[in-house]
Amino acid sequence: MSALETLVNAWMEAERPRIRYMCQSMRGEHILLSFVYEDTRELEKRVATQAQTGVTGGLPRIYDEDLIDECPTSPRIPVTPPPMH
């Protein structure tokens, strides 16, 4: 378990991902970790490229980060935080 923790911590330190969702489950004797994340370096690179080329406002409001964080995917699905394990 400590080897897995060390590996995940090293990845997070090196890559600095912006983790949106994390799930941990057991498969027999194995631990399955799943991450949904943004690559912040890629995001920073895109922002820098847009600043250099003068491209602004290229995405409609629906893609703004605040809106995505606040709205469920369907009005019938309540907004709930991911489980904390």
Tab-separated table of N, CA and C in Angstrom:
chain	number	residue	atom	x	y	z
A	1	MET	N	0.815	-1.187	0.000
A	1	MET	CA	0.000	0.000	0.000
A	1	MET	C	0.866	1.261	0.000
A	2	SER	N	1.944	1.248	0.780
A	2	SER	CA	2.802	2.440	0.834
A	2	SER	C	3.518	2.666	-0.501
A	3	ALA	N	3.835	1.592	-1.225
A	3	ALA	CA	4.465	1.748	-2.546
A	3	ALA	C	3.505	2.432	-3.516
A	4	LEU	N	2.224	2.049	-3.466
A	4	LEU	CA	1.212	2.679	-4.317
A	4	LEU	C	1.059	4.149	-3.957
A	5	GLU	N	1.007	4.443	-2.673
A	5	GLU	CA	0.885	5.830	-2.223
A	5	GLU	C	2.080	6.659	-2.690
A	6	THR	N	3.273	6.103	-2.586
A	6	THR	CA	4.485	6.790	-3.039
A	6	THR	C	4.428	7.060	-4.534
A	7	LEU	N	3.980	6.082	-5.294
A	7	LEU	CA	3.878	6.220	-6.750
A	7	LEU	C	2.871	7.305	-7.134
A	8	VAL	N	1.705	7.291	-6.507
A	8	VAL	CA	0.675	8.292	-6.801
A	8	VAL	C	1.162	9.685	-6.399
A	9	ASN	N	1.783	9.801	-5.238
A	9	ASN	CA	2.308	11.102	-4.799
A	9	ASN	C	3.377	11.626	-5.748
A	10	ALA	N	4.251	10.757	-6.230
A	10	ALA	CA	5.294	11.167	-7.181
A	10	ALA	C	4.673	11.663	-8.484
A	11	TRP	N	3.649	10.941	-8.969
A	11	TRP	CA	2.954	11.360	-10.195
A	11	TRP	C	2.306	12.727	-9.997
A	12	MET	N	1.627	12.905	-8.850
A	12	MET	CA	0.954	14.179	-8.597
A	12	MET	C	1.950	15.332	-8.461
A	13	GLU	N	3.082	15.072	-7.840
A	13	GLU	CA	4.104	16.107	-7.683
A	13	GLU	C	4.720	16.475	-9.034
A	14	ALA	N	4.983	15.480	-9.861
A	14	ALA	CA	5.624	15.728	-11.163
A	14	ALA	C	4.662	16.361	-12.172
A	15	GLU	N	3.451	15.882	-12.223
A	15	GLU	CA	2.499	16.321	-13.249
A	15	GLU	C	1.607	17.479	-12.819
A	16	ARG	N	1.386	17.612	-11.519
A	16	ARG	CA	0.501	18.644	-10.973
A	16	ARG	C	-0.870	18.649	-11.660
A	17	PRO	N	-1.543	17.496	-11.699
A	17	PRO	CA	-2.854	17.456	-12.355
A	17	PRO	C	-3.908	18.161	-11.506
A	18	ARG	N	-4.907	18.686	-12.169
A	18	ARG	CA	-6.049	19.265	-11.453
A	18	ARG	C	-7.110	18.171	-11.398
A	19	ILE	N	-7.167	17.473	-10.290
A	19	ILE	CA	-8.038	16.301	-10.164
A	19	ILE	C	-9.470	16.753	-9.957
A	20	ARG	N	-10.341	16.267	-10.838
A	20	ARG	CA	-11.757	16.588	-10.777
A	20	ARG	C	-12.548	15.506	-10.048
A	21	TYR	N	-12.097	14.270	-10.161
A	21	TYR	CA	-12.811	13.151	-9.545
A	21	TYR	C	-11.822	12.023	-9.313
A	22	MET	N	-11.968	11.344	-8.195
A	22	MET	CA	-11.111	10.206	-7.878
A	22	MET	C	-11.989	9.099	-7.332
A	23	CYS	N	-11.704	7.876	-7.747
A	23	CYS	CA	-12.466	6.720	-7.286
A	23	CYS	C	-11.485	5.609	-6.938
A	24	GLN	N	-11.742	4.948	-5.837
A	24	GLN	CA	-10.899	3.834	-5.394
A	24	GLN	C	-11.800	2.639	-5.142
A	25	SER	N	-11.419	1.483	-5.679
A	25	SER	CA	-12.197	0.272	-5.424
A	25	SER	C	-11.261	-0.925	-5.367
A	26	MET	N	-11.767	-1.974	-4.785
A	26	MET	CA	-10.990	-3.210	-4.645
A	26	MET	C	-11.461	-4.213	-5.693
A	27	ARG	N	-10.529	-4.910	-6.306
A	27	ARG	CA	-10.802	-6.004	-7.239
A	27	ARG	C	-10.024	-7.208	-6.742
A	28	GLY	N	-10.657	-7.985	-5.895
A	28	GLY	CA	-9.941	-9.104	-5.286
A	28	GLY	C	-8.860	-8.562	-4.372
A	29	GLU	N	-7.616	-8.909	-4.662
A	29	GLU	CA	-6.485	-8.413	-3.877
A	29	GLU	C	-5.899	-7.128	-4.447
A	30	HIS	N	-6.490	-6.621	-5.522
A	30	HIS	CA	-5.952	-5.454	-6.216
A	30	HIS	C	-6.743	-4.195	-5.877
A	31	ILE	N	-6.055	-3.068	-5.895
A	31	ILE	CA	-6.677	-1.766	-5.692
A	31	ILE	C	-6.735	-1.076	-7.049
A	32	LEU	N	-7.913	-0.581	-7.384
A	32	LEU	CA	-8.113	0.143	-8.639
A	32	LEU	C	-8.328	1.613	-8.309
A	33	LEU	N	-7.451	2.473	-8.816
A	33	LEU	CA	-7.581	3.913	-8.651
A	33	LEU	C	-7.903	4.523	-10.001
A	34	SER	N	-8.911	5.377	-10.031
A	34	SER	CA	-9.277	6.079	-11.262
A	34	SER	C	-9.281	7.572	-10.980
A	35	PHE	N	-8.694	8.335	-11.891
A	35	PHE	CA	-8.661	9.787	-11.763
A	35	PHE	C	-9.218	10.417	-13.023
A	36	VAL	N	-10.050	11.415	-12.851
A	36	VAL	CA	-10.440	12.297	-13.947
A	36	VAL	C	-9.751	13.608	-13.615
A	37	TYR	N	-8.884	14.072	-14.527
A	37	TYR	CA	-8.087	15.244	-14.200
A	37	TYR	C	-7.809	16.079	-15.435
A	38	GLU	N	-7.415	17.319	-15.174
A	38	GLU	CA	-6.976	18.227	-16.227
A	38	GLU	C	-5.455	18.300	-16.163
A	39	ASP	N	-4.833	18.305	-17.302
A	39	ASP	CA	-3.388	18.480	-17.373
A	39	ASP	C	-3.121	19.981	-17.337
A	40	THR	N	-2.686	20.498	-16.186
A	40	THR	CA	-2.532	21.945	-16.032
A	40	THR	C	-1.455	22.520	-16.946
A	41	ARG	N	-0.425	21.749	-17.236
A	41	ARG	CA	0.605	22.255	-18.158
A	41	ARG	C	0.031	22.454	-19.553
A	42	GLU	N	-0.799	21.520	-19.992
A	42	GLU	CA	-1.444	21.649	-21.304
A	42	GLU	C	-2.384	22.848	-21.312
A	43	LEU	N	-3.114	23.026	-20.239
A	43	LEU	CA	-4.024	24.164	-20.124
A	43	LEU	C	-3.254	25.479	-20.161
A	44	GLU	N	-2.152	25.557	-19.423
A	44	GLU	CA	-1.323	26.769	-19.419
A	44	GLU	C	-0.738	27.042	-20.803
A	45	LYS	N	-0.347	25.969	-21.505
A	45	LYS	CA	0.201	26.123	-22.851
A	45	LYS	C	-0.858	26.701	-23.796
A	46	ARG	N	-2.105	26.203	-23.688
A	46	ARG	CA	-3.182	26.718	-24.544
A	46	ARG	C	-3.477	28.181	-24.240
A	47	VAL	N	-3.486	28.541	-22.959
A	47	VAL	CA	-3.747	29.928	-22.578
A	47	VAL	C	-2.648	30.835	-23.120
A	48	ALA	N	-1.393	30.418	-23.008
A	48	ALA	CA	-0.274	31.210	-23.525
A	48	ALA	C	-0.372	31.375	-25.036
A	49	THR	N	-0.742	30.309	-25.745
A	49	THR	CA	-0.886	30.369	-27.199
A	49	THR	C	-2.009	31.322	-27.578
A	50	GLN	N	-3.119	31.261	-26.852
A	50	GLN	CA	-4.237	32.160	-27.131
A	50	GLN	C	-3.837	33.611	-26.883
A	51	ALA	N	-3.056	33.845	-25.830
A	51	ALA	CA	-2.616	35.206	-25.523
A	51	ALA	C	-1.702	35.742	-26.618
A	52	GLN	N	-0.834	34.880	-27.161
A	52	GLN	CA	0.088	35.295	-28.214
A	52	GLN	C	-0.638	35.567	-29.529
A	53	THR	N	-1.657	34.777	-29.825
A	53	THR	CA	-2.377	34.933	-31.096
A	53	THR	C	-3.542	35.894	-30.982
A	54	GLY	N	-3.845	36.330	-29.756
A	54	GLY	CA	-4.939	37.273	-29.566
A	54	GLY	C	-6.310	36.629	-29.610
A	55	VAL	N	-6.374	35.310	-29.498
A	55	VAL	CA	-7.661	34.629	-29.507
A	55	VAL	C	-8.264	34.731	-28.116
A	56	THR	N	-9.439	35.343	-28.032
A	56	THR	CA	-10.135	35.444	-26.742
A	56	THR	C	-11.610	35.180	-26.957
A	57	GLY	N	-12.241	34.708	-25.931
A	57	GLY	CA	-13.684	34.487	-26.019
A	57	GLY	C	-14.083	33.441	-27.039
A	58	GLY	N	-13.217	32.460	-27.269
A	58	GLY	CA	-13.491	31.463	-28.288
A	58	GLY	C	-14.525	30.420	-27.899
A	59	LEU	N	-14.799	30.291	-26.619
A	59	LEU	CA	-15.752	29.282	-26.176
A	59	LEU	C	-17.010	29.959	-25.635
A	60	PRO	N	-18.158	29.377	-25.893
A	60	PRO	CA	-19.380	29.943	-25.326
A	60	PRO	C	-19.418	29.797	-23.815
A	61	ARG	N	-20.303	30.498	-23.159
A	61	ARG	CA	-20.422	30.529	-21.701
A	61	ARG	C	-20.583	29.134	-21.104
A	62	ILE	N	-21.155	28.201	-21.824
A	62	ILE	CA	-21.404	26.865	-21.287
A	62	ILE	C	-20.105	26.167	-20.867
A	63	TYR	N	-18.968	26.568	-21.439
A	63	TYR	CA	-17.709	25.931	-21.104
A	63	TYR	C	-16.958	26.633	-19.978
A	64	ASP	N	-17.504	27.702	-19.425
A	64	ASP	CA	-16.851	28.374	-18.304
A	64	ASP	C	-16.770	27.429	-17.117
A	65	GLU	N	-15.669	27.457	-16.423
A	65	GLU	CA	-15.407	26.518	-15.330
A	65	GLU	C	-16.457	26.605	-14.223
A	66	ASP	N	-16.861	27.804	-13.835
A	66	ASP	CA	-17.836	27.947	-12.754
A	66	ASP	C	-19.154	27.261	-13.087
A	67	LEU	N	-19.600	27.394	-14.304
A	67	LEU	CA	-20.860	26.787	-14.712
A	67	LEU	C	-20.771	25.268	-14.678
A	68	ILE	N	-19.663	24.714	-15.129
A	68	ILE	CA	-19.489	23.262	-15.141
A	68	ILE	C	-19.481	22.712	-13.720
A	69	ASP	N	-18.822	23.409	-12.797
A	69	ASP	CA	-18.742	22.932	-11.416
A	69	ASP	C	-20.085	22.982	-10.692
A	70	GLU	N	-20.970	23.880	-11.094
A	70	GLU	CA	-22.213	24.081	-10.363
A	70	GLU	C	-23.392	23.271	-10.898
A	71	CYS	N	-23.363	22.888	-12.150
A	71	CYS	CA	-24.536	22.273	-12.763
A	71	CYS	C	-24.379	20.757	-12.907
A	72	PRO	N	-25.423	20.000	-12.583
A	72	PRO	CA	-25.383	18.554	-12.845
A	72	PRO	C	-25.538	18.308	-14.338
A	73	THR	N	-25.236	17.088	-14.772
A	73	THR	CA	-25.350	16.767	-16.189
A	73	THR	C	-26.796	16.682	-16.643
A	74	SER	N	-27.690	16.453	-15.735
A	74	SER	CA	-29.109	16.362	-16.055
A	74	SER	C	-29.880	17.011	-14.912
A	75	PRO	N	-30.965	17.714	-15.213
A	75	PRO	CA	-31.727	18.324	-14.132
A	75	PRO	C	-32.307	17.298	-13.161
A	76	ARG	N	-32.413	16.052	-13.592
A	76	ARG	CA	-32.954	15.010	-12.726
A	76	ARG	C	-31.905	14.426	-11.795
A	77	ILE	N	-30.616	14.738	-12.015
A	77	ILE	CA	-29.541	14.209	-11.180
A	77	ILE	C	-29.125	15.294	-10.191
A	78	PRO	N	-29.266	15.044	-8.886
A	78	PRO	CA	-28.892	16.080	-7.909
A	78	PRO	C	-27.383	16.257	-7.851
A	79	VAL	N	-26.945	17.448	-7.550
A	79	VAL	CA	-25.523	17.735	-7.405
A	79	VAL	C	-25.080	17.189	-6.049
A	80	THR	N	-24.129	16.250	-6.072
A	80	THR	CA	-23.591	15.677	-4.848
A	80	THR	C	-22.082	15.597	-4.986
A	81	PRO	N	-21.364	15.826	-3.902
A	81	PRO	CA	-19.907	15.712	-3.975
A	81	PRO	C	-19.490	14.245	-4.137
A	82	PRO	N	-18.308	13.999	-4.722
A	82	PRO	CA	-17.840	12.611	-4.855
A	82	PRO	C	-17.593	12.018	-3.482
A	83	PRO	N	-17.713	10.704	-3.354
A	83	PRO	CA	-17.485	10.069	-2.054
A	83	PRO	C	-16.033	10.222	-1.626
A	84	MET	N	-15.828	10.434	-0.364
A	84	MET	CA	-14.474	10.563	0.177
A	84	MET	C	-14.121	9.248	0.861
A	85	HIS	N	-13.079	8.581	0.375
A	85	HIS	CA	-12.681	7.289	0.932
A	85	HIS	C	-11.449	7.450	1.762
